[in-house]
Coordinates of C-alpha atoms in Angstrom, one line a residue:
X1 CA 13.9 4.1 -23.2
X2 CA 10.5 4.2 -22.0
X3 CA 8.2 7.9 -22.1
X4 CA 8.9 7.9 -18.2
X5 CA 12.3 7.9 -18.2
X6 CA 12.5 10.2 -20.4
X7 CA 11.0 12.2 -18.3
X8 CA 12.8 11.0 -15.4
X9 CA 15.9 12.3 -17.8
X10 CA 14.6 15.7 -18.0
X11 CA 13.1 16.2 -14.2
X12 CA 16.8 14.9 -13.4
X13 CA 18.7 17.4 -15.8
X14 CA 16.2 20.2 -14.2
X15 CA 17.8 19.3 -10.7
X16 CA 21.0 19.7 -11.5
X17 CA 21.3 22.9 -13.5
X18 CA 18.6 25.0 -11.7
X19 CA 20.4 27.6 -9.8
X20 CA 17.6 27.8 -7.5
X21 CA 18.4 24.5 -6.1
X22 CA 22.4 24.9 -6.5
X23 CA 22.8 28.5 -4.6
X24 CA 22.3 29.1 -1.1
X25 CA 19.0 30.4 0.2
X26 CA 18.8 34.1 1.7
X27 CA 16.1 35.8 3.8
X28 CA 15.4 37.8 0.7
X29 CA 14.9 35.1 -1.7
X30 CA 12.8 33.1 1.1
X31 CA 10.6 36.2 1.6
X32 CA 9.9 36.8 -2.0
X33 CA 9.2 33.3 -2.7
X34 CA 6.4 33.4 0.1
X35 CA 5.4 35.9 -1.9
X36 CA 5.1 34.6 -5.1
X37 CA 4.4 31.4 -4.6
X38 CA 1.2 32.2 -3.1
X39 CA -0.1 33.7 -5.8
X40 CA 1.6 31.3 -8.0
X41 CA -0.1 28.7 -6.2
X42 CA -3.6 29.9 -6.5
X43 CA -2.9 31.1 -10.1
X44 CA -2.0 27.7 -11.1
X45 CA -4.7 25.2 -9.3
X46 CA -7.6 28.1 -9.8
X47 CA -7.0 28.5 -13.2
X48 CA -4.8 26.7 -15.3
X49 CA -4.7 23.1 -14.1
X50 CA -8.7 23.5 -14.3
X51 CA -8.4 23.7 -18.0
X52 CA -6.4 20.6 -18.5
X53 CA -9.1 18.9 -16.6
X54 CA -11.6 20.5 -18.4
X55 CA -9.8 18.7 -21.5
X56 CA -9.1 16.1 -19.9
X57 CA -11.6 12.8 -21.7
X58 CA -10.6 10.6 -19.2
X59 CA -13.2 10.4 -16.3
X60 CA -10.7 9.2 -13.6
X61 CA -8.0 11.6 -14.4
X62 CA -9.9 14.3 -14.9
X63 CA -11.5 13.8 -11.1
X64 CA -7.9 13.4 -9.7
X65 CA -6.5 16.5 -11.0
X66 CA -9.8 18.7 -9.1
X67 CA -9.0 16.8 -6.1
X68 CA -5.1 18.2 -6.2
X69 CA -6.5 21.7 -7.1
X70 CA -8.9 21.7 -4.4
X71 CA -6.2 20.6 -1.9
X72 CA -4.0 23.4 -2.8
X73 CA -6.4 26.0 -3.5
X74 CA -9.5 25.2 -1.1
X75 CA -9.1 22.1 1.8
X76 CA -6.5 20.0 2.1
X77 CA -7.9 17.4 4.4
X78 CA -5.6 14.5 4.0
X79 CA -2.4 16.6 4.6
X80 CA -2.8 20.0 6.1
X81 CA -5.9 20.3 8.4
X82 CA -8.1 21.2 6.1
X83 CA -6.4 24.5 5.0
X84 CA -5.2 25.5 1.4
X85 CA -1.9 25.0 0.5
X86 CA -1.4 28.7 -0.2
X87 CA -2.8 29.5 3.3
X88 CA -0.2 27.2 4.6
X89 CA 2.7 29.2 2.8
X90 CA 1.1 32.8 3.9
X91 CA 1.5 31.1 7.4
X92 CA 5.0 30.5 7.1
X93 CA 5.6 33.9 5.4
X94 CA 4.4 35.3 8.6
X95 CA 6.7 32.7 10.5
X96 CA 9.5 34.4 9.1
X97 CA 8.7 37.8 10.1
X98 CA 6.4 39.1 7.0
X99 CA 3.6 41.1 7.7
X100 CA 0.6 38.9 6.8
X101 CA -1.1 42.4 4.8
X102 CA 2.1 42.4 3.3
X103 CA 1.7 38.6 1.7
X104 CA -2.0 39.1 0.6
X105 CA -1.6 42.4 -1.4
X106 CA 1.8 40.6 -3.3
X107 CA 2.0 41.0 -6.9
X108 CA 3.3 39.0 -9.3
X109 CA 7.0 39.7 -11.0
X110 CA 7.3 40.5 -14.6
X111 CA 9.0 37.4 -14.2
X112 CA 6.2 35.3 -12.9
X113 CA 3.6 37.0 -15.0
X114 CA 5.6 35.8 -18.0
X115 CA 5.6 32.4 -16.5
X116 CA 1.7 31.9 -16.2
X117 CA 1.3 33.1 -19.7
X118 CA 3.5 30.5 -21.2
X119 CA 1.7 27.9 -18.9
X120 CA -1.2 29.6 -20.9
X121 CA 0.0 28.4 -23.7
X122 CA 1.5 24.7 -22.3
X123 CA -1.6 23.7 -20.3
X124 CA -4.9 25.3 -22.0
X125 CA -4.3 25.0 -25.7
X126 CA -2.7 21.5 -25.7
X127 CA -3.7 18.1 -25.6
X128 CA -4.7 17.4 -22.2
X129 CA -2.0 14.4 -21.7
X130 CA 0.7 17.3 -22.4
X131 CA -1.0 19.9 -20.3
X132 CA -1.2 16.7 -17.5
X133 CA 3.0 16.8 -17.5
X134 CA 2.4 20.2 -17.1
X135 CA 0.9 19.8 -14.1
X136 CA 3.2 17.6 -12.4
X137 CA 7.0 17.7 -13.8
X138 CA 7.6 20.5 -11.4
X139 CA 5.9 18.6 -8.8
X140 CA 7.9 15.7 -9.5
X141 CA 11.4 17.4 -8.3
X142 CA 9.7 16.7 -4.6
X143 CA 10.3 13.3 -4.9
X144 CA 13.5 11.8 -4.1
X145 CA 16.4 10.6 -6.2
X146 CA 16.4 13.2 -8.9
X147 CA 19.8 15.7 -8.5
X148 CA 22.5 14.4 -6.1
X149 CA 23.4 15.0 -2.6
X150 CA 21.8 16.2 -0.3
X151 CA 18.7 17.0 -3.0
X152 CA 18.8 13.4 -4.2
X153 CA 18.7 12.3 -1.0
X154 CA 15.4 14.7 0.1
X155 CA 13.6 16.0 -2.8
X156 CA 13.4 19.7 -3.5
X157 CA 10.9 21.1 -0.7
X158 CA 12.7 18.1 1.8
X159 CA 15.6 20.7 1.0
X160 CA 14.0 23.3 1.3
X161 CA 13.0 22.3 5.2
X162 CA 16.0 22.0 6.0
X163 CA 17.7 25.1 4.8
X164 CA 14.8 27.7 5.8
X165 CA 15.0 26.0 9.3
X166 CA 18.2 26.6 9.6
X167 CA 18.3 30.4 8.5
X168 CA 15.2 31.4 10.4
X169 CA 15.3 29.3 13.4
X170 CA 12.3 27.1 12.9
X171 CA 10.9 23.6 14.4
X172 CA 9.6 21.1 12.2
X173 CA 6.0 21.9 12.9
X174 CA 6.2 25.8 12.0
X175 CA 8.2 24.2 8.6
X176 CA 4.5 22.1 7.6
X177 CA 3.9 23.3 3.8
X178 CA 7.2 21.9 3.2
X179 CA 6.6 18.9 4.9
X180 CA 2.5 18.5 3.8
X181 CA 3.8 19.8 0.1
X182 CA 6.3 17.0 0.0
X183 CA 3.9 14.1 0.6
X184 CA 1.1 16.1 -1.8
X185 CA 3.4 16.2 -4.5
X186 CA 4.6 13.0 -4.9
X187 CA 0.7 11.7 -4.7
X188 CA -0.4 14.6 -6.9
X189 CA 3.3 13.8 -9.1
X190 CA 2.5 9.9 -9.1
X191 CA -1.4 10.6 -10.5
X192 CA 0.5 12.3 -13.6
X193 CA 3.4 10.1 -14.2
X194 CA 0.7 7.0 -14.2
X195 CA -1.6 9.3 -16.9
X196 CA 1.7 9.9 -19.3
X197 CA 2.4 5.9 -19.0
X198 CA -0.9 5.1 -19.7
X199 CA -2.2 7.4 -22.3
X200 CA 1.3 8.2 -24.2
X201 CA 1.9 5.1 -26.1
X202 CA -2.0 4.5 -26.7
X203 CA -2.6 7.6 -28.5
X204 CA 1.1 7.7 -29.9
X205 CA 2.4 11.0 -28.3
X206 CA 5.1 9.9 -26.3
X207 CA 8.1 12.6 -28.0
X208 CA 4.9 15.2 -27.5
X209 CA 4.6 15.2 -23.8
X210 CA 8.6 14.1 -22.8
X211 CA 8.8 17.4 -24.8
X212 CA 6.4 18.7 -22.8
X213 CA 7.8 18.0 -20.0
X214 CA 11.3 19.7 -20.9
X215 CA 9.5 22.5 -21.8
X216 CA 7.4 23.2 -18.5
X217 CA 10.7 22.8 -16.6
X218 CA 12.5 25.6 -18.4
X219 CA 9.4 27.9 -17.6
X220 CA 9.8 26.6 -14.3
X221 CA 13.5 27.6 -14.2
X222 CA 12.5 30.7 -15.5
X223 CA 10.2 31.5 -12.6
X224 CA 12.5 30.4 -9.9
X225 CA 15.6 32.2 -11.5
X226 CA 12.9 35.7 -11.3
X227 CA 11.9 35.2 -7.7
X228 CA 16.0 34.6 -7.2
X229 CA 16.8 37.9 -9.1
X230 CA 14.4 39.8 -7.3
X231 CA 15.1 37.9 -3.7
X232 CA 18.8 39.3 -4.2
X233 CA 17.3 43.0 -4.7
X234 CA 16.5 42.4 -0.4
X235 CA 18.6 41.3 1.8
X236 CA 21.0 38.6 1.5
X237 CA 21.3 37.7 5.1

């Protein structure tokens, strides 16, 4: 079985057991995700994906993973009007009824702190291939055909349209940073995957990053499963 189907393997698993993904979505848990995400958002593209590229000895690759960082933490020209992706989801927080000083002075969980420092660990102090899946398995649960139903058939954040439409009322246009999110990902996604198939079997590390990838994804779960847990503490309507 080839390193990307491996992969594929564990982004799949991810889908299916997250309960996240499997339980239904509240205004609570939708409120602290806004939250969270935000900062989890600027956290990760400011900081931590910076130092895989710093890492990172190939020229191309290294290029491609600024350009993602600056489109979610600076301009995003090609999908969202030239905002940030975090200013996209403070937008929508505000959609929903949040008070916008409320969203910027967020912060982080236990939870999510807990998460960042073991992305510490995955994305700064590892090879740069391993800290690329770091980047992008979580990414990769955007694109189609991982999970099954209604998941398999949208991708996570095509999901995620549809359900925080439904509970808050919301058009397609006031639901964009799902939308944008979804076609960034699986560009931003697609840049990593092609990195792992390239680089893995060339410099013989294709058990590191498939264990890499498995990894990130449980830290993922983990930071999901927080924002969940503390969603719940709100209301559940």
């Amino acid at each position: 079985m080839s390193v990307v189907s491996r992969m594929d393997r564990a982004v799949n698993d991810f889908a299916r057991r997250c309960r996240w993904f499997r339980e239904p979505m509240t205004k609570g848990r939708a409120r602290m995700f806004v939250l969270q995400h935000r900062l989890n958002t600027r956290q990760r593209n400011s900081v931590l994906k910076l130092k895989v590229a710093t890492n990172c000895s190939d020229w191309e690759t290294r290029m491609r993973i600024i350009q993602a960082c600056s489109e979610e933490v600076i301009a995003d020209h090609a999908h969202g009007a030239g905002r940030p992706h975090w200013q996209i989801l403070e937008d929508l927080g505000v959609r929903i009824g949040m008070k916008r000083a409320e969203i910027q002075k967020a912060r982080p969980l236990a939870s999510t702190e807990l998460a960042w420092a073991a992305w510490e660990g995955l994305m700064a102090n590892r090879h740069w291939l391993e800290g690329i899946v770091a980047n992008t398995c979580a990414e990769r649960v955007n694109v189609p055909g991982y999970g099954s139903g209604e998941f398999r058939r949208y991708g996570w954040f095509g999901v995620e349209r549809r359900r925080w439409g439904r509970l808050f009322r919301l058009d397609d246009a006031s639901l964009e940073f799902f939308e944008l999110h979804t076609e960034a990902d699986i560009e931003h996604s697609d840049t990593g995957w092609r990195a792992v198939e390239k680089f893995a079997r060339e410099l013989h590390m294709e058990d590191a990053v498939v264990a890499a990838c498995e990894r990130n994804l449980h830290v993922w779960e983990h930071y999901l499963n927080g924002i969940a847990a503390a969603g719940d503490g709100g209301s559940r309507r």
